[in-house]
């Protein structure tokens, strides 16, 4: 099948590469010339495990190419995927300008009946609107069919998720279009679930909102655990053993970040409001998440006192491990608050430093290793649970820091292990370990 993918951001590049890997001929279109050049040379502009390898493999086999030209990219396409961004407008609604632009560009370049597949996360009803835009702007003898095929990939494990996902959702009004998209996806060997267009659009938002709800719920339970002396790790495990609850997405921490949950929860609240439904539960989920990051800062202040002139290390800057994505990362408000409080902030991340420079205050000093970041610091915040941060020899804190105060926003270490070292250890939803050896 000849497939075109419009947009080579996260979703577009992973979609294009994965469809090429299962045997389709894929052309990815992006207006960014530099990006297209880089990708045609087999380099991925984003850090995502296995993406670059599969990109190179499929460029070499001739199954994959990148272009800036809609005309070249769409001339022989049987199916066109839209995978452009839907960022958040100031009021929380999804900004559809890139989707609408893509729709116009597609309409002017297609030469035959086309199935248009929406991969981008779009509010319910958008596929109908986009069909109208393309249909009206395209040549009058061309028929457009829309399919909503939301993606459920997580950054950092996107390729793995594509080949091992729980389901592929195909929403369509036209049975033939749905069956074409089913046959395109068949080689993934995953369960396929058919719905109408609007239900598929809603499945995406409802799934992200539900996962965000799980996270805010467990973070609220963690706050109560701290007050009553329970351990959130044990509580989450005990809850998760119930299959109706499930063990995943019950990890308490500094709240959810990234390009999806914050944006999609706000968009769903707006969508509900626009349809005269006050989505109180989801509003609370968002509120809890917004306060979660600052709670960690508050804990630091309570422990260390005045932060003026103190040197504080941040370990982990990306919004989660295995990505260089800094969007809505907890490190941003925490670094800002520390700098505003007069602290000297040093920071380390294995991958995200080049991106972090555009997001963190200019006063932040970046270091190349964990050790360099820890030297002579008064406290350290652990903000992303990278494997190398989880595997630190705990004696390192005492060896390098001026005072080993560890504020762990990701519960990276077992309390039992920590208690063997002279560390003052504050984590989420677990008792604080106070070492008498640490001067505060
Ligand atoms: C999320 C969804 O998990 C994907 O299914 C979806 O396709 C994607 O959004 C999207 O809409 O594009 P992603 O944002 O890449 O994926 O990352 P997640 O692994 O879901 O993590 C999101 C945030 O929640 C991170 O900040 C993470 O640290 C936090 N989180 C996750 C927790 O705090 N606790 C958990 O138990 C799980």
XYZ file of C-alpha atoms and ligand atoms in Angstrom:
477
model
C 0.000 0.000 0.000
C 1.282 3.520 -0.798
C 0.911 5.650 2.292
C 1.676 9.326 2.908
C 2.098 10.720 6.399
C 1.670 14.469 6.854
C 3.761 15.761 9.781
C 6.958 14.226 11.115
C 6.741 15.090 14.787
C 6.576 12.376 17.358
C 3.457 10.648 16.123
C 4.169 11.138 12.410
C 7.737 9.869 12.422
C 6.936 6.817 14.540
C 3.836 6.057 12.446
C 5.700 6.442 9.135
C 8.675 4.356 10.197
C 6.492 1.619 11.705
C 4.229 1.376 8.632
C 7.353 1.104 6.444
C 8.729 -1.602 8.726
C 5.623 -3.779 8.186
C 6.057 -3.545 4.418
C 4.200 -0.475 3.171
C 5.719 2.214 0.970
C 5.659 5.372 3.020
C 6.414 8.997 2.165
C 6.463 11.396 5.099
C 5.806 15.069 4.362
C 6.996 17.962 6.474
C 7.334 21.651 5.672
C 10.605 21.884 7.664
C 13.359 21.519 5.041
C 16.157 21.013 7.541
C 14.253 18.245 9.326
C 13.502 16.476 6.049
C 17.163 16.660 5.061
C 18.264 15.226 8.401
C 15.713 12.393 8.248
C 16.555 11.475 4.657
C 20.103 11.034 5.991
C 18.802 8.519 8.508
C 18.977 10.747 11.576
C 16.027 11.138 13.904
C 15.469 14.714 15.153
C 13.927 13.285 18.351
C 15.477 10.897 20.826
C 13.371 7.748 20.793
C 14.811 4.260 21.348
C 14.969 2.153 18.110
C 13.464 4.888 15.915
C 16.677 5.878 14.172
C 17.673 2.272 13.517
C 14.322 1.463 11.867
C 14.446 4.762 9.976
C 17.833 3.888 8.457
C 16.780 0.310 7.681
C 13.659 1.386 5.796
C 15.338 4.293 3.990
C 17.882 1.785 2.688
C 15.248 -0.746 1.639
C 13.356 1.993 -0.242
C 10.194 1.630 1.866
C 10.559 5.070 3.450
C 11.363 8.587 2.293
C 10.815 12.150 3.450
C 9.836 15.177 1.380
C 8.788 18.803 1.768
C 6.576 18.598 -1.316
C 2.887 17.768 -0.896
C 2.630 17.157 -4.636
C 5.442 14.579 -4.649
C 4.330 13.083 -1.368
C 0.691 12.645 -2.313
C 0.782 11.888 -6.022
C 0.566 8.111 -5.639
C -0.937 7.838 -2.140
C -3.781 5.381 -1.529
C -4.045 6.529 2.048
C -2.959 9.781 3.735
C -2.305 9.955 7.475
C -2.572 13.316 9.240
C -0.134 13.479 12.151
C 0.384 17.178 12.826
C 0.272 18.825 16.238
C -2.838 19.996 18.076
C -1.296 22.324 20.676
C -3.225 23.960 23.452
C -4.777 27.410 23.070
C -4.724 29.733 26.131
C -8.278 28.644 27.105
C -7.304 24.931 27.014
C -9.012 24.051 23.740
C -7.089 22.250 21.004
C -5.638 24.510 18.321
C -6.661 22.969 14.990
C -4.799 25.389 12.695
C -2.168 22.817 11.661
C -4.822 20.179 11.002
C -6.832 22.604 8.875
C -3.721 23.689 6.978
C -2.839 20.030 6.329
C -6.410 19.434 5.111
C -6.102 22.264 2.567
C -2.658 21.096 1.423
C -3.939 17.542 0.993
C -7.005 18.719 -0.929
C -4.888 20.655 -3.440
C -2.446 17.789 -4.045
C -4.465 14.572 -4.233
C -5.389 13.270 -7.652
C -7.627 10.305 -6.818
C -10.199 9.051 -4.274
C -8.386 9.046 -0.935
C -8.791 7.673 2.560
C -7.604 10.240 5.107
C -6.598 8.795 8.472
C -6.509 11.083 11.498
C -3.668 10.140 13.837
C -3.531 13.481 15.634
C -5.534 13.849 18.834
C -8.543 15.951 17.864
C -11.759 16.987 19.636
C -14.861 14.954 18.913
C -16.419 16.077 15.632
C -13.160 17.257 14.041
C -12.970 14.409 11.526
C -16.341 15.423 10.097
C -15.157 19.039 9.740
C -11.879 18.009 8.116
C -13.708 15.766 5.661
C -15.821 18.749 4.606
C -12.750 20.992 4.216
C -10.915 18.471 2.029
C -13.981 17.452 0.061
C -14.898 21.072 -0.759
C -11.355 22.110 -1.730
C -10.417 18.992 -3.720
C -11.297 18.378 -7.381
C -15.013 17.635 -7.703
C -14.516 14.074 -8.991
C -12.558 13.014 -5.896
C -14.209 11.261 -2.942
C -12.764 11.500 0.564
C -13.351 9.004 3.358
C -12.180 9.781 6.895
C -10.902 7.264 9.427
C -10.042 8.097 13.018
C -7.116 5.948 14.139
C -5.873 7.429 17.431
C -2.419 6.552 18.687
C -1.684 5.217 22.156
C 2.120 5.327 22.079
C 4.159 6.496 25.005
C 7.243 8.584 24.381
C 10.352 6.657 25.261
C 8.778 3.341 24.286
C 6.921 4.399 21.134
C 8.344 1.756 18.796
C 7.821 -0.999 21.326
C 4.255 0.197 21.933
C 3.462 0.253 18.194
C 4.312 -3.408 17.835
C 2.971 -4.499 21.235
C -0.034 -2.207 21.867
C -3.227 -3.374 23.536
C -5.513 -2.379 20.665
C -5.817 -0.508 17.404
C -8.935 1.667 17.238
C -10.449 2.291 13.811
C -13.341 4.729 13.710
C -15.124 5.233 10.401
C -18.529 5.770 8.821
C -17.541 3.977 5.630
C -17.065 0.183 5.884
C -14.682 -0.068 2.928
C -12.398 2.643 4.349
C -12.404 0.869 7.732
C -11.470 -2.439 6.156
C -8.613 -0.849 4.132
C -7.150 0.578 7.352
C -7.666 -2.768 9.071
C -5.673 -4.512 6.327
C -2.883 -1.891 6.537
C -2.579 -2.575 10.257
C -3.009 -6.354 10.089
C 0.766 -7.109 10.103
C 1.056 -5.544 13.586
C -0.980 -8.540 14.785
C -2.826 -6.507 17.434
C -6.520 -6.618 18.396
C -8.533 -4.246 16.210
C -11.585 -2.455 17.514
C -14.027 -0.786 15.110
C -16.224 2.164 16.062
C -17.862 5.187 14.487
C -15.737 8.320 13.988
C -16.854 10.236 17.058
C -16.439 7.306 19.432
C -12.881 6.746 18.212
C -12.088 10.419 18.786
C -13.546 10.150 22.282
C -11.665 6.914 23.097
C -8.382 8.792 22.786
C -9.371 11.639 25.122
C -11.130 9.361 27.593
C -8.113 7.026 27.753
C -5.643 9.819 28.482
C -8.035 11.443 30.965
C -8.518 8.146 32.789
C -4.761 7.499 33.012
C -4.229 11.050 34.295
C -6.975 10.404 36.855
C -5.167 7.305 38.101
C -2.003 9.361 38.584
C -3.699 12.222 40.446
C -5.635 9.696 42.532
C -2.489 7.903 43.656
C -0.783 11.238 44.319
C -3.664 12.231 46.600
C -3.418 8.885 48.402
C 0.333 9.482 48.747
C -0.335 12.802 50.500
C -2.566 11.016 53.006
C 0.042 8.236 53.401
C 2.583 10.870 54.427
C 0.219 12.180 57.087
C -0.743 8.797 58.553
C 2.648 7.092 58.186
C 1.733 4.555 55.459
C 3.959 3.694 52.492
C 2.500 4.562 49.068
C 4.619 1.969 47.248
C 3.083 -0.837 49.312
C -0.385 0.687 49.057
C -0.186 1.012 45.232
C 1.075 -2.542 44.854
C -1.644 -3.895 47.115
C -4.304 -1.970 45.184
C -2.893 -2.869 41.782
C -3.040 -6.595 42.496
C -6.795 -6.247 42.051
C -7.199 -6.869 38.310
C -10.073 -4.402 38.184
C -7.633 -1.669 39.256
C -4.386 -2.873 37.631
C -0.808 -2.141 38.672
C 0.075 0.375 35.964
C -0.144 4.158 36.307
C -0.223 3.985 40.084
C 3.241 5.407 40.552
C 3.102 8.397 42.864
C 5.507 11.194 42.039
C 5.660 14.801 40.954
C 2.615 14.540 38.736
C 2.190 13.925 35.046
C 3.922 16.075 32.422
C 4.652 15.731 28.721
C 2.898 16.835 25.597
C -0.253 14.741 26.042
C -1.883 14.408 29.468
C -1.765 18.122 30.420
C -3.035 19.195 26.998
C -5.626 16.465 26.509
C -7.159 16.741 29.979
C -7.616 20.492 29.474
C -9.087 19.929 26.015
C -11.590 17.390 27.364
C -12.697 19.760 30.118
C -13.245 22.415 27.437
C -15.042 19.986 25.121
C -17.346 18.990 27.981
C -17.962 22.640 28.871
C -18.739 23.527 25.268
C -21.397 20.811 25.437
C -22.859 22.101 28.729
C -21.243 19.466 30.918
C -19.141 20.518 33.889
C -16.465 17.790 34.094
C -15.783 18.320 37.811
C -13.777 15.133 38.289
C -11.285 15.943 35.554
C -10.944 19.542 36.751
C -9.852 18.175 40.139
C -7.406 15.801 38.471
C -5.768 18.792 36.782
C -5.750 20.832 39.975
C -4.110 18.019 41.938
C -1.483 17.636 39.235
C -0.696 21.345 39.173
C -0.063 21.396 42.912
C 1.985 18.189 42.968
C 5.231 19.665 41.609
C 5.224 22.600 43.965
C 4.675 20.302 46.945
C 8.178 18.946 46.395
C 9.585 22.469 46.400
C 7.659 23.196 49.578
C 9.132 20.098 51.233
C 12.615 21.264 50.305
C 11.982 24.659 51.886
C 10.648 23.075 55.054
C 13.745 20.883 55.305
C 16.514 23.216 54.198
C 15.042 26.521 55.318
C 16.092 29.658 53.453
C 17.249 28.655 49.965
C 19.098 31.924 49.353
C 22.699 31.119 48.367
C 22.202 27.345 48.668
C 23.461 25.122 45.839
C 20.816 22.679 44.659
C 21.281 19.910 42.074
C 18.520 18.676 39.785
C 18.969 15.105 38.526
C 16.751 14.323 35.537
C 15.128 17.114 33.540
C 12.978 15.415 30.855
C 9.297 14.811 31.706
C 10.009 11.075 31.880
C 12.945 8.718 31.185
C 14.078 7.646 27.689
C 13.046 10.882 26.046
C 14.581 14.324 25.567
C 11.126 15.920 25.671
C 10.936 18.833 28.093
C 7.312 19.800 27.463
C 5.463 20.307 30.781
C 8.382 18.710 32.636
C 8.336 19.098 36.429
C 11.916 20.366 36.264
C 10.670 23.645 34.742
C 8.527 25.005 37.647
C 10.912 23.529 40.204
C 14.008 25.158 38.638
C 12.127 28.466 38.377
C 11.011 28.369 42.012
C 14.538 27.535 43.183
C 16.104 30.335 41.151
C 13.457 32.807 42.391
C 14.230 31.750 45.958
C 17.884 32.689 45.393
C 19.333 29.174 45.071
C 22.197 28.346 42.735
C 20.870 25.524 40.529
C 23.009 22.911 38.774
C 21.378 20.310 36.561
C 22.052 16.995 34.874
C 20.117 14.843 32.415
C 21.629 12.124 30.203
C 19.814 13.252 27.035
C 17.625 16.309 27.537
C 20.180 19.065 28.290
C 20.173 20.596 24.766
C 16.359 20.878 24.920
C 16.354 21.899 28.580
C 18.404 24.989 27.772
C 15.362 26.449 26.033
C 13.017 25.719 28.960
C 14.928 26.335 32.201
C 15.970 29.735 33.597
C 19.283 30.966 32.172
C 20.838 30.940 35.656
C 20.804 27.104 35.675
C 24.274 25.591 35.178
C 24.333 22.290 33.265
C 26.755 19.492 34.168
C 27.887 16.523 32.124
C 27.768 13.830 34.786
C 25.780 13.030 37.906
C 28.962 13.318 39.966
C 29.799 16.802 38.656
C 26.257 17.935 39.408
C 26.376 16.679 43.005
C 29.707 18.163 44.121
C 29.364 20.555 47.082
C 25.583 20.821 46.871
C 23.269 21.450 49.788
C 20.456 19.291 48.420
C 19.492 17.316 45.335
C 16.100 16.962 43.654
C 15.516 13.759 41.689
C 13.018 14.622 38.981
C 13.272 11.900 36.311
C 13.753 8.219 37.056
C 16.453 7.516 34.443
C 18.041 4.066 34.956
C 21.447 5.620 35.698
C 19.908 7.824 38.387
C 18.089 4.861 39.946
C 21.327 2.908 39.932
C 23.476 5.521 41.711
C 25.595 4.024 44.462
C 23.893 5.706 47.422
C 27.240 6.435 49.068
C 27.825 8.964 46.230
C 25.447 11.455 47.866
C 27.408 11.504 51.084
C 30.767 11.411 49.306
C 30.144 14.407 47.028
C 27.486 16.641 48.569
C 28.066 19.287 51.191
C 25.007 17.944 53.003
C 23.351 14.816 51.578
C 19.725 15.954 51.514
C 17.964 13.934 48.798
C 14.490 15.040 47.708
C 13.248 12.251 45.500
C 10.213 13.123 43.364
C 10.198 9.678 41.772
C 10.675 7.286 44.707
C 13.785 5.843 43.053
C 15.278 4.127 46.115
C 13.978 1.653 48.650
C 13.694 3.059 52.153
C 15.529 0.027 53.463
C 18.544 0.724 51.192
C 18.553 4.443 51.958
C 18.479 3.835 55.699
C 21.911 2.172 55.445
C 23.502 5.487 54.445
C 23.837 8.839 56.205
C 21.324 10.553 53.924
C 18.398 12.817 54.753
C 15.835 11.349 52.370
C 12.475 12.843 51.464
C 10.303 11.005 48.957
C 6.645 10.920 47.938
C 4.068 9.204 50.152
C 6.679 7.493 52.304
C 8.177 8.271 55.707
C 11.121 10.687 55.609
C 14.432 9.169 56.627
C 16.319 11.534 58.853
C 19.965 10.772 59.331
C 21.415 12.217 62.510
C 24.728 12.489 60.691
C 23.459 15.083 58.227
C 23.812 18.660 59.489
C 20.837 20.799 58.429
C 0.688 9.231 27.159
C -0.122 7.926 27.134
O 0.422 7.006 28.105
C -0.105 7.286 25.759
O -0.963 6.145 25.744
C -0.615 8.307 24.720
O -0.558 7.796 23.419
C 0.239 9.571 24.793
O 0.181 10.103 26.134
C -0.316 10.553 23.812
O -1.465 10.958 23.969
O 0.346 10.830 22.813
P 3.300 9.858 27.310
O 2.812 11.232 27.610
O 4.325 9.659 26.273
O 2.050 8.907 26.888
O 3.921 9.241 28.638
P 3.393 8.383 29.877
O 4.291 7.237 30.053
O 1.963 8.102 29.813
O 3.674 9.402 31.077
C 3.003 10.650 31.170
C 3.346 11.324 32.485
O 2.739 10.640 33.586
C 4.853 11.363 32.804
O 5.168 12.624 33.342
C 5.031 10.278 33.842
O 6.127 10.510 34.701
C 3.705 10.374 34.590
N 3.317 9.117 35.269
C 3.035 8.015 34.544
C 3.231 9.103 36.651
O 3.478 10.125 37.340
N 2.839 7.953 37.280
C 2.555 6.829 36.581
O 2.201 5.806 37.234
C 2.658 6.848 35.181
